[in-house]
CSV table of C-alpha atoms and ligand atoms in Angstrom, one decimal:
chain,number,residue,atom,x,y,z
W,1,MET,CA,213.9,201.3,199.9
W,2,ARG,CA,214.7,197.6,199.6
W,3,ALA,CA,211.2,196.7,200.7
W,4,ALA,CA,209.6,199.2,198.3
W,5,GLY,CA,211.8,198.0,195.5
W,6,GLN,CA,210.7,194.5,196.1
W,7,VAL,CA,207.0,195.3,196.0
W,8,ALA,CA,207.4,197.3,192.8
W,9,ALA,CA,209.3,194.4,191.2
W,10,ARG,CA,206.8,191.8,192.1
W,11,VAL,CA,203.9,193.9,190.8
W,12,LEU,CA,205.7,194.5,187.6
W,13,ARG,CA,206.5,190.8,187.3
W,14,ASP,CA,202.9,189.8,188.0
W,15,MET,CA,201.5,192.4,185.5
W,16,ALA,CA,203.9,191.2,182.8
W,17,GLN,CA,202.6,187.7,183.1
W,18,MET,CA,199.1,189.0,182.1
W,19,VAL,CA,200.3,190.5,178.8
W,20,GLN,CA,198.9,188.5,175.9
W,21,PRO,CA,196.8,189.2,172.8
W,22,GLY,CA,193.2,189.9,173.7
W,23,VAL,CA,193.7,191.4,177.1
W,24,SER,CA,192.8,195.1,177.5
W,25,ILE,CA,195.3,197.5,179.0
W,26,LEU,CA,192.6,198.6,181.4
W,27,GLU,CA,192.4,195.0,182.7
W,28,LEU,CA,196.2,195.1,183.1
W,29,ASP,CA,196.0,198.4,185.1
W,30,GLN,CA,193.2,197.0,187.3
W,31,TYR,CA,195.2,193.8,187.9
W,32,ALA,CA,198.2,196.0,188.9
W,33,LYS,CA,195.9,197.8,191.4
W,34,ASP,CA,195.0,194.4,193.0
W,35,ARG,CA,198.6,193.2,193.2
W,36,ILE,CA,199.8,196.5,194.7
W,37,ALA,CA,197.1,196.2,197.4
W,38,PHE,CA,198.0,192.5,197.9
W,39,TYR,CA,201.6,193.4,198.7
W,40,GLY,CA,200.5,196.2,201.0
W,41,GLY,CA,201.5,199.2,198.8
W,42,LYS,CA,199.9,202.1,197.0
W,43,SER,CA,200.4,203.4,193.4
W,44,ALA,CA,203.0,206.1,193.4
W,45,PHE,CA,201.7,207.4,190.1
W,46,LEU,CA,197.9,207.7,190.7
W,47,GLY,CA,197.2,211.4,191.4
W,48,TYR,CA,200.9,212.4,190.8
W,49,CYS,CA,200.5,215.8,189.0
W,50,GLY,CA,197.0,214.6,188.3
W,51,TYR,CA,198.0,211.3,186.6
W,52,PRO,CA,194.8,209.3,186.3
W,53,ALA,CA,195.9,205.6,186.3
W,54,GLN,CA,197.7,203.1,188.6
W,55,THR,CA,200.5,202.4,186.2
W,56,CYS,CA,201.7,203.5,182.8
W,57,ILE,CA,201.0,201.2,179.9
W,58,SER,CA,202.6,202.3,176.6
W,59,VAL,CA,202.0,200.3,173.5
W,60,ASN,CA,204.2,200.3,170.4
W,61,GLU,CA,205.0,203.9,169.4
W,62,VAL,CA,203.8,205.2,172.8
W,63,VAL,CA,207.1,206.0,174.6
W,64,ILE,CA,205.9,206.5,178.2
W,65,HIS,CA,202.9,207.7,180.3
W,66,GLY,CA,200.3,205.7,178.3
W,67,ILE,CA,197.0,205.8,180.2
W,68,ALA,CA,195.0,202.5,180.4
W,69,ASP,CA,191.8,202.4,178.4
W,70,SER,CA,189.7,199.7,176.6
W,71,ARG,CA,192.4,199.1,173.9
W,72,ARG,CA,193.0,195.3,173.5
W,73,LEU,CA,196.5,194.0,172.8
W,74,VAL,CA,197.1,192.2,169.5
W,75,LEU,CA,199.8,189.7,168.6
W,76,GLY,CA,203.1,191.5,168.1
W,77,ASP,CA,202.4,194.6,170.2
W,78,ILE,CA,205.2,195.7,172.4
W,79,VAL,CA,204.0,196.9,175.8
W,80,SER,CA,206.0,199.1,178.2
W,81,LEU,CA,204.8,198.6,181.8
W,82,ASP,CA,205.9,201.2,184.3
W,83,VAL,CA,205.1,200.5,188.0
W,84,GLY,CA,205.9,202.8,190.9
W,85,VAL,CA,204.7,201.9,194.4
W,86,LEU,CA,204.7,203.6,197.8
W,87,TYR,CA,205.4,201.1,200.5
W,88,ASN,CA,206.1,202.0,204.1
W,89,GLY,CA,207.0,205.5,203.3
W,90,TYR,CA,209.3,204.8,200.4
W,91,ILE,CA,209.0,204.5,196.6
W,92,GLY,CA,210.2,201.7,194.3
W,93,ASP,CA,210.0,202.5,190.6
W,94,ASN,CA,210.6,200.1,187.7
W,95,ALA,CA,209.6,199.4,184.1
W,96,LYS,CA,210.0,196.9,181.3
W,97,THR,CA,208.8,196.3,177.8
W,98,VAL,CA,207.3,192.9,177.0
W,99,VAL,CA,205.6,191.5,173.9
W,100,ALA,CA,202.1,190.3,173.4
W,101,GLY,CA,202.5,186.7,172.2
W,102,GLY,CA,205.6,187.4,170.1
W,103,CYS,CA,207.0,190.3,168.0
W,104,SER,CA,209.0,191.1,164.9
W,105,PRO,CA,212.8,190.6,164.9
W,106,GLU,CA,213.3,194.4,164.7
W,107,ALA,CA,211.1,194.9,167.7
W,108,GLN,CA,213.0,192.2,169.6
W,109,ARG,CA,216.2,193.9,168.8
W,110,LEU,CA,214.9,197.2,170.2
W,111,LEU,CA,214.0,195.5,173.4
W,112,THR,CA,217.4,193.9,173.7
W,113,VAL,CA,219.2,197.1,173.0
W,114,THR,CA,217.1,199.0,175.6
W,115,GLU,CA,217.5,196.4,178.3
W,116,THR,CA,221.2,196.2,177.7
W,117,ALA,CA,221.4,200.0,177.8
W,118,LEU,CA,219.9,199.9,181.3
W,119,CYS,CA,222.5,197.3,182.3
W,120,LYS,CA,225.3,199.5,180.9
W,121,GLY,CA,223.9,202.4,182.9
W,122,ILE,CA,223.6,200.4,186.1
W,123,GLU,CA,227.2,199.2,185.7
W,124,GLN,CA,228.3,202.9,186.1
W,125,ALA,CA,226.2,203.5,189.2
W,126,ARG,CA,229.1,203.5,191.6
W,127,ALA,CA,230.4,205.8,194.3
W,128,GLY,CA,232.9,208.3,192.9
W,129,ASN,CA,231.4,208.1,189.4
W,130,LYS,CA,229.3,211.0,188.1
W,131,VAL,CA,225.7,210.8,186.9
W,132,SER,CA,227.1,211.6,183.5
W,133,ASP,CA,229.0,208.3,183.5
W,134,ILE,CA,225.6,206.6,183.5
W,135,SER,CA,224.3,208.9,180.8
W,136,ARG,CA,227.3,208.4,178.5
W,137,ALA,CA,227.2,204.6,178.9
W,138,VAL,CA,223.5,204.4,178.0
W,139,GLN,CA,223.7,206.8,175.0
W,140,GLY,CA,226.9,205.2,173.6
W,141,TRP,CA,225.3,201.7,173.6
W,142,VAL,CA,222.0,202.9,172.1
W,143,GLU,CA,223.4,205.0,169.4
W,144,SER,CA,226.1,202.5,168.4
W,145,ASN,CA,223.2,200.1,167.8
W,146,GLY,CA,221.4,202.6,165.5
W,147,CYS,CA,218.7,203.5,167.9
W,148,SER,CA,218.0,206.9,169.6
W,149,VAL,CA,217.5,208.0,173.2
W,150,VAL,CA,214.7,210.3,174.2
W,151,ARG,CA,215.8,213.7,175.6
W,152,GLU,CA,212.6,215.2,177.0
W,153,PHE,CA,212.3,212.7,179.9
W,154,VAL,CA,215.1,211.4,182.2
W,155,GLY,CA,215.7,209.1,185.1
W,156,HIS,CA,215.8,210.5,188.6
W,157,GLY,CA,216.6,210.2,192.3
W,158,VAL,CA,213.9,208.3,194.1
W,159,GLY,CA,213.2,208.0,197.8
W,160,ARG,CA,210.3,209.2,200.0
W,161,ARG,CA,209.2,211.1,196.8
W,162,LEU,CA,209.0,209.8,193.3
W,163,HIS,CA,211.2,212.4,191.7
W,164,GLU,CA,214.1,213.6,193.7
W,165,GLU,CA,217.5,215.1,192.8
W,166,PRO,CA,219.5,214.3,190.7
W,167,GLN,CA,218.1,214.0,187.2
W,168,VAL,CA,219.6,211.1,185.4
W,169,PRO,CA,219.6,211.8,181.6
W,170,ASN,CA,220.1,209.1,179.1
W,171,PHE,CA,222.4,211.3,177.0
W,172,TRP,CA,225.5,213.2,177.7
W,173,GLU,CA,225.5,217.0,178.3
W,174,ALA,CA,228.3,219.4,178.7
W,175,GLY,CA,228.7,220.9,182.1
W,176,LYS,CA,228.9,219.8,185.8
W,177,SER,CA,227.4,216.5,186.8
W,178,PRO,CA,226.7,215.3,190.4
W,179,THR,CA,229.1,212.8,192.0
W,180,LEU,CA,227.5,209.5,193.1
W,181,LEU,CA,227.7,208.7,196.9
W,182,PRO,CA,226.9,205.6,198.8
W,183,GLY,CA,223.3,205.5,200.0
W,184,MET,CA,221.9,207.4,197.0
W,185,THR,CA,219.0,205.6,195.2
W,186,LEU,CA,218.5,206.3,191.5
W,187,ALA,CA,215.8,205.3,189.0
W,188,ILE,CA,217.7,204.7,185.8
W,189,GLU,CA,215.4,204.5,182.9
W,190,PRO,CA,216.4,204.6,179.2
W,191,MET,CA,213.6,205.3,176.8
W,192,VAL,CA,214.8,204.2,173.4
W,193,ASN,CA,213.3,204.7,169.9
W,194,LEU,CA,213.9,202.5,166.9
W,195,GLY,CA,213.6,205.7,164.7
W,196,LYS,CA,214.4,209.3,165.5
W,197,ALA,CA,214.7,210.6,169.1
W,198,GLU,CA,211.9,213.2,168.9
W,199,VAL,CA,208.6,212.7,170.8
W,200,LYS,CA,205.3,214.6,171.2
W,201,ILE,CA,202.7,214.6,173.9
W,202,LEU,CA,199.1,213.9,172.9
W,203,LYS,CA,196.2,216.1,173.9
W,204,ASP,CA,195.5,214.2,177.1
W,205,GLY,CA,198.7,215.9,178.4
W,206,TRP,CA,200.4,212.6,179.2
W,207,THR,CA,200.6,210.1,176.4
W,208,THR,CA,204.0,210.5,174.8
W,209,VAL,CA,204.6,209.1,171.4
W,210,THR,CA,207.5,209.0,168.9
W,211,LYS,CA,207.1,211.8,166.3
W,212,ASP,CA,208.0,209.5,163.4
W,213,GLY,CA,205.7,206.7,164.7
W,214,SER,CA,208.6,204.3,165.3
W,215,LEU,CA,208.5,201.7,168.1
W,216,SER,CA,209.8,202.7,171.5
W,217,ALA,CA,210.9,200.7,174.5
W,218,HIS,CA,211.5,201.5,178.2
W,219,PHE,CA,213.3,199.6,180.9
W,220,GLU,CA,213.9,201.0,184.5
W,221,HIS,CA,215.3,199.8,187.8
W,222,THR,CA,215.7,201.5,191.2
W,223,VAL,CA,219.4,201.2,192.0
W,224,LEU,CA,221.3,201.8,195.3
W,225,ILE,CA,224.8,203.2,195.2
W,226,THR,CA,227.0,201.3,197.6
W,227,ASN,CA,230.7,201.1,198.5
W,228,GLY,CA,231.0,198.3,196.1
W,229,GLU,CA,228.8,196.9,193.4
W,230,PRO,CA,225.5,198.7,192.4
W,231,GLU,CA,222.5,197.1,194.2
W,232,VAL,CA,219.4,196.7,192.0
W,233,LEU,CA,216.5,197.1,194.4
W,234,THR,CA,213.8,196.1,191.9
W,235,TRP,CA,214.8,192.5,191.1
W,236,PRO,CA,211.9,190.3,192.0
W,237,ASP,CA,213.0,187.5,194.4
N,1,MF3,N1,208.6,205.9,185.9
N,1,MF3,C1,208.0,207.2,185.5
N,1,MF3,C2,208.8,208.3,186.2
N,1,MF3,O1,209.5,208.0,187.0
N,1,MF3,C3,206.6,207.3,185.6
N,1,MF3,C4,205.9,208.5,186.2
N,1,MF3,S1,204.3,208.5,185.8
N,1,MF3,C5,203.6,209.7,186.7
N,1,MF3,O2,208.7,209.4,185.9
N,1,MF3,F1,202.4,209.7,186.5
N,1,MF3,F2,203.8,209.5,187.9
N,1,MF3,F3,204.2,210.9,186.4
N,2,CO,CO1,210.9,206.6,187.0
């Protein structure tokens, strides 16, 4: 899992360096394909439930699962890049939102709120805590900053398969929540909207956008529960 996390992190880092006005998102996806192969991995997304691209590239009001096409980035776009790789039998999954050239102060605030929400969630990823401790920390931070968390999609356990138990919601729900144990690996992934929480899925069956057209950001790490501090497996070295 450490090795797979490292490959996923490097591909995401490399891909993010390519984001600038004028580049097409298809070029970004093809570059990701090259980098995944360079590091000896395979896309964990391509073919998953029929998903048609190497990565997910979600621009502005697209929340997640944006499919690369000929669209070219323009100055001020915010671009969520989601990279999952299979490496030596294990999966690393990570995402981040970056800007094409530069962005508005309100877009920048959304990115900072979302990345910090991920950090707040990771901070709770400790043996003995419950999954709901992660959820509560993320939601509390996001909502106290006037943004909203998406409900329809959640983080997840990750291992030999992309989506394993348990689900890791970014919002608190009444009821029982699993206890975290050393050795578990979780993909923690807040999806945060500047406007309302509601999303809709476009006719392609994947592209998920905010209902109100507001900007959305997404940050994700694969995290190992240990006997001590959480270990983020998707920091690039
Ligand atoms: N990081 C997302 C997830 O874990 C990306 C999945 S895209 C899919 O759910 F195509 F693989 F579904
Ligand atoms: Co994920």
